[in-house]
PDB file of C-alpha atoms in Angstrom:
ATOM      1  CA  UNK H 243      42.996  79.412  95.150  1.00  0.00           C
ATOM      2  CA  UNK H 244      44.064  76.188  96.768  1.00  0.00           C
ATOM      3  CA  UNK H 245      47.669  75.582  97.699  1.00  0.00           C
ATOM      4  CA  UNK H 246      50.033  73.449  95.688  1.00  0.00           C
ATOM      5  CA  UNK H 247      50.963  75.133  92.470  1.00  0.00           C
ATOM      6  CA  UNK H 248      48.189  77.550  91.606  1.00  0.00           C
ATOM      7  CA  UNK H 249      49.265  80.671  89.864  1.00  0.00           C
ATOM      8  CA  UNK H 250      48.967  83.725  92.097  1.00  0.00           C
ATOM      9  CA  UNK H 251      48.579  86.098  89.190  1.00  0.00           C
ATOM     10  CA  UNK H 252      49.045  86.063  85.461  1.00  0.00           C
ATOM     11  CA  UNK H 253      49.862  89.380  83.904  1.00  0.00           C
ATOM     12  CA  UNK H 254      48.942  89.522  80.241  1.00  0.00           C
ATOM     13  CA  UNK H 255      51.536  91.052  77.969  1.00  0.00           C
ATOM     14  CA  UNK H 256      50.883  92.770  74.621  1.00  0.00           C
ATOM     15  CA  UNK H 257      51.984  89.620  72.815  1.00  0.00           C
ATOM     16  CA  UNK H 258      51.273  85.941  73.355  1.00  0.00           C
ATOM     17  CA  UNK H 259      53.548  85.948  76.392  1.00  0.00           C
ATOM     18  CA  UNK H 260      52.570  86.109  80.057  1.00  0.00           C
ATOM     19  CA  UNK H 261      54.375  86.261  83.378  1.00  0.00           C
ATOM     20  CA  UNK H 262      53.019  84.046  86.171  1.00  0.00           C
ATOM     21  CA  UNK H 263      53.748  84.120  89.907  1.00  0.00           C
ATOM     22  CA  UNK H 264      53.568  80.712  91.591  1.00  0.00           C
ATOM     23  CA  UNK H 265      51.839  80.113  94.915  1.00  0.00           C
ATOM     24  CA  UNK H 266      52.055  76.808  96.745  1.00  0.00           C
ATOM     25  CA  UNK H 267      54.393  73.798  96.941  1.00  0.00           C
ATOM     26  CA  UNK H 268      53.128  71.324  94.340  1.00  0.00           C
ATOM     27  CA  UNK H 269      55.978  71.817  91.852  1.00  0.00           C
ATOM     28  CA  UNK H 270      58.749  71.963  94.433  1.00  0.00           C
ATOM     29  CA  UNK H 271      61.698  71.647  94.013  1.00  0.00           C
ATOM     30  CA  UNK H 272      61.455  72.562  90.293  1.00  0.00           C
ATOM     31  CA  UNK H 273      59.271  75.611  90.846  1.00  0.00           C
ATOM     32  CA  UNK H 274      58.804  77.154  94.270  1.00  0.00           C
ATOM     33  CA  UNK H 275      56.343  79.491  95.909  1.00  0.00           C
ATOM     34  CA  UNK H 276      57.089  83.027  94.734  1.00  0.00           C
ATOM     35  CA  UNK H 277      58.879  82.080  91.531  1.00  0.00           C
ATOM     36  CA  UNK H 278      58.100  84.144  88.445  1.00  0.00           C
ATOM     37  CA  UNK H 279      57.691  82.225  85.200  1.00  0.00           C
ATOM     38  CA  UNK H 280      57.680  83.265  81.557  1.00  0.00           C
ATOM     39  CA  UNK H 281      54.786  81.540  79.786  1.00  0.00           C
ATOM     40  CA  UNK H 282      53.961  81.391  76.088  1.00  0.00           C
ATOM     41  CA  UNK H 283      50.255  81.016  75.470  1.00  0.00           C
ATOM     42  CA  UNK H 284      49.740  77.727  73.682  1.00  0.00           C
ATOM     43  CA  UNK H 285      47.503  74.684  73.815  1.00  0.00           C
ATOM     44  CA  UNK H 286      50.238  72.363  72.598  1.00  0.00           C
ATOM     45  CA  UNK H 287      52.312  70.314  74.996  1.00  0.00           C
ATOM     46  CA  UNK H 288      54.388  67.165  75.252  1.00  0.00           C
ATOM     47  CA  UNK H 289      55.095  64.815  78.145  1.00  0.00           C
ATOM     48  CA  UNK H 290      57.664  66.410  80.430  1.00  0.00           C
ATOM     49  CA  UNK H 291      56.648  70.005  79.670  1.00  0.00           C
ATOM     50  CA  UNK H 292      55.836  72.336  82.550  1.00  0.00           C
ATOM     51  CA  UNK H 293      52.584  74.066  81.652  1.00  0.00           C
ATOM     52  CA  UNK H 294      49.960  76.518  82.774  1.00  0.00           C
ATOM     53  CA  UNK H 295      46.652  74.640  82.806  1.00  0.00           C
ATOM     54  CA  UNK H 296      43.006  74.674  83.859  1.00  0.00           C
ATOM     55  CA  UNK H 297      40.814  71.781  84.912  1.00  0.00           C
ATOM     56  CA  UNK H 298      37.325  71.669  83.350  1.00  0.00           C
ATOM     57  CA  UNK H 299      36.144  70.407  86.754  1.00  0.00           C
ATOM     58  CA  UNK H 300      37.634  73.553  88.409  1.00  0.00           C
ATOM     59  CA  UNK H 301      37.779  76.253  85.690  1.00  0.00           C
ATOM     60  CA  UNK H 302      38.592  79.010  88.192  1.00  0.00           C
ATOM     61  CA  UNK H 303      41.821  77.237  89.162  1.00  0.00           C
ATOM     62  CA  UNK H 304      44.878  78.098  87.057  1.00  0.00           C
ATOM     63  CA  UNK H 305      47.837  75.844  87.882  1.00  0.00           C
ATOM     64  CA  UNK H 306      51.449  75.143  86.962  1.00  0.00           C
ATOM     65  CA  UNK H 307      51.994  71.394  86.478  1.00  0.00           C
ATOM     66  CA  UNK H 308      54.064  68.907  84.507  1.00  0.00           C
ATOM     67  CA  UNK H 309      52.463  67.073  81.578  1.00  0.00           C
ATOM     68  CA  UNK H 310      52.470  63.315  82.118  1.00  0.00           C
ATOM     69  CA  UNK H 311      50.533  62.032  79.104  1.00  0.00           C
ATOM     70  CA  UNK H 312      47.645  62.802  76.788  1.00  0.00           C
ATOM     71  CA  UNK H 313      44.273  61.430  77.886  1.00  0.00           C
ATOM     72  CA  UNK H 314      40.736  61.679  76.597  1.00  0.00           C
ATOM     73  CA  UNK H 315      39.601  65.213  77.325  1.00  0.00           C
ATOM     74  CA  UNK H 316      43.042  66.799  77.585  1.00  0.00           C
ATOM     75  CA  UNK H 317      46.261  66.103  79.435  1.00  0.00           C
ATOM     76  CA  UNK H 318      47.098  64.209  82.602  1.00  0.00           C
ATOM     77  CA  UNK H 319      49.174  66.662  84.640  1.00  0.00           C
ATOM     78  CA  UNK H 320      50.930  66.253  87.966  1.00  0.00           C
ATOM     79  CA  UNK H 321      52.987  68.308  90.359  1.00  0.00           C
ATOM     80  CA  UNK H 322      56.611  67.417  90.986  1.00  0.00           C
ATOM     81  CA  UNK H 323      55.810  67.188  94.712  1.00  0.00           C
ATOM     82  CA  UNK H 324      53.863  63.899  95.028  1.00  0.00           C
ATOM     83  CA  UNK H 325      52.525  64.836  98.485  1.00  0.00           C
ATOM     84  CA  UNK H 326      50.298  67.573  97.046  1.00  0.00           C
ATOM     85  CA  UNK H 327      47.312  66.304  95.062  1.00  0.00           C
ATOM     86  CA  UNK H 328      45.807  69.364  93.379  1.00  0.00           C
ATOM     87  CA  UNK H 329      46.509  67.849  89.986  1.00  0.00           C
ATOM     88  CA  UNK H 330      44.837  65.336  87.670  1.00  0.00           C
ATOM     89  CA  UNK H 331      44.619  62.813  90.498  1.00  0.00           C
ATOM     90  CA  UNK H 332      42.024  65.101  92.110  1.00  0.00           C
ATOM     91  CA  UNK H 333      40.499  66.991  89.174  1.00  0.00           C
ATOM     92  CA  UNK H 334      40.923  64.759  86.107  1.00  0.00           C
ATOM     93  CA  UNK H 335      42.242  65.873  82.713  1.00  0.00           C
ATOM     94  CA  UNK H 336      43.538  69.419  82.276  1.00  0.00           C
ATOM     95  CA  UNK H 337      43.456  71.834  79.369  1.00  0.00           C
ATOM     96  CA  UNK H 338      46.829  73.410  78.627  1.00  0.00           C
ATOM     97  CA  UNK H 339      46.673  77.191  78.194  1.00  0.00           C
ATOM     98  CA  UNK H 340      50.414  77.890  78.077  1.00  0.00           C
ATOM     99  CA  UNK H 341      53.885  76.382  78.209  1.00  0.00           C
ATOM    100  CA  UNK H 342      56.362  77.566  80.817  1.00  0.00           C
ATOM    101  CA  UNK H 343      59.591  78.440  79.073  1.00  0.00           C
ATOM    102  CA  UNK H 344      61.738  79.595  81.957  1.00  0.00           C
ATOM    103  CA  UNK H 345      61.934  80.963  85.449  1.00  0.00           C
ATOM    104  CA  UNK H 346      62.665  84.691  85.443  1.00  0.00           C
ATOM    105  CA  UNK H 347      63.025  85.225  89.181  1.00  0.00           C
ATOM    106  CA  UNK H 348      64.601  84.530  91.682  1.00  0.00           C
ATOM    107  CA  UNK H 349      66.745  81.831  90.014  1.00  0.00           C
ATOM    108  CA  UNK H 350      66.639  82.617  86.282  1.00  0.00           C
ATOM    109  CA  UNK H 351      66.911  79.656  83.947  1.00  0.00           C
ATOM    110  CA  UNK H 352      65.186  76.947  81.985  1.00  0.00           C
ATOM    111  CA  UNK H 353      63.172  74.276  83.781  1.00  0.00           C
ATOM    112  CA  UNK H 354      64.133  70.589  83.494  1.00  0.00           C
ATOM    113  CA  UNK H 355      61.996  68.462  81.159  1.00  0.00           C
ATOM    114  CA  UNK H 356      61.752  65.700  83.733  1.00  0.00           C
ATOM    115  CA  UNK H 357      61.056  65.542  87.437  1.00  0.00           C
ATOM    116  CA  UNK H 358      64.120  66.067  89.604  1.00  0.00           C
TER     117      UNK H 358
END
């Protein structure tokens, strides 16, 4: 996977929940490399949400990004770190596969709904 917010692994749970481990710097400082996130599988999102998403142009790439706005074909998503471009600027609209509810490790807590 490329750097900048891809998910290192997603462990499926017996329910609609998943735990994701972040690799890369694209969501820094909100989410950092190595953070573990609790994700609820869902295709619904709203601007400001941090989501787990795939790009139809790069279906093998699973990323954690922030929803910016709805666009034709899905959602425009971007990382909180503007220097890393593995987001909709490079790959176009994304399909949301889950919403990140909170960080479980190493700094447990909810994520802000807007960029820091």
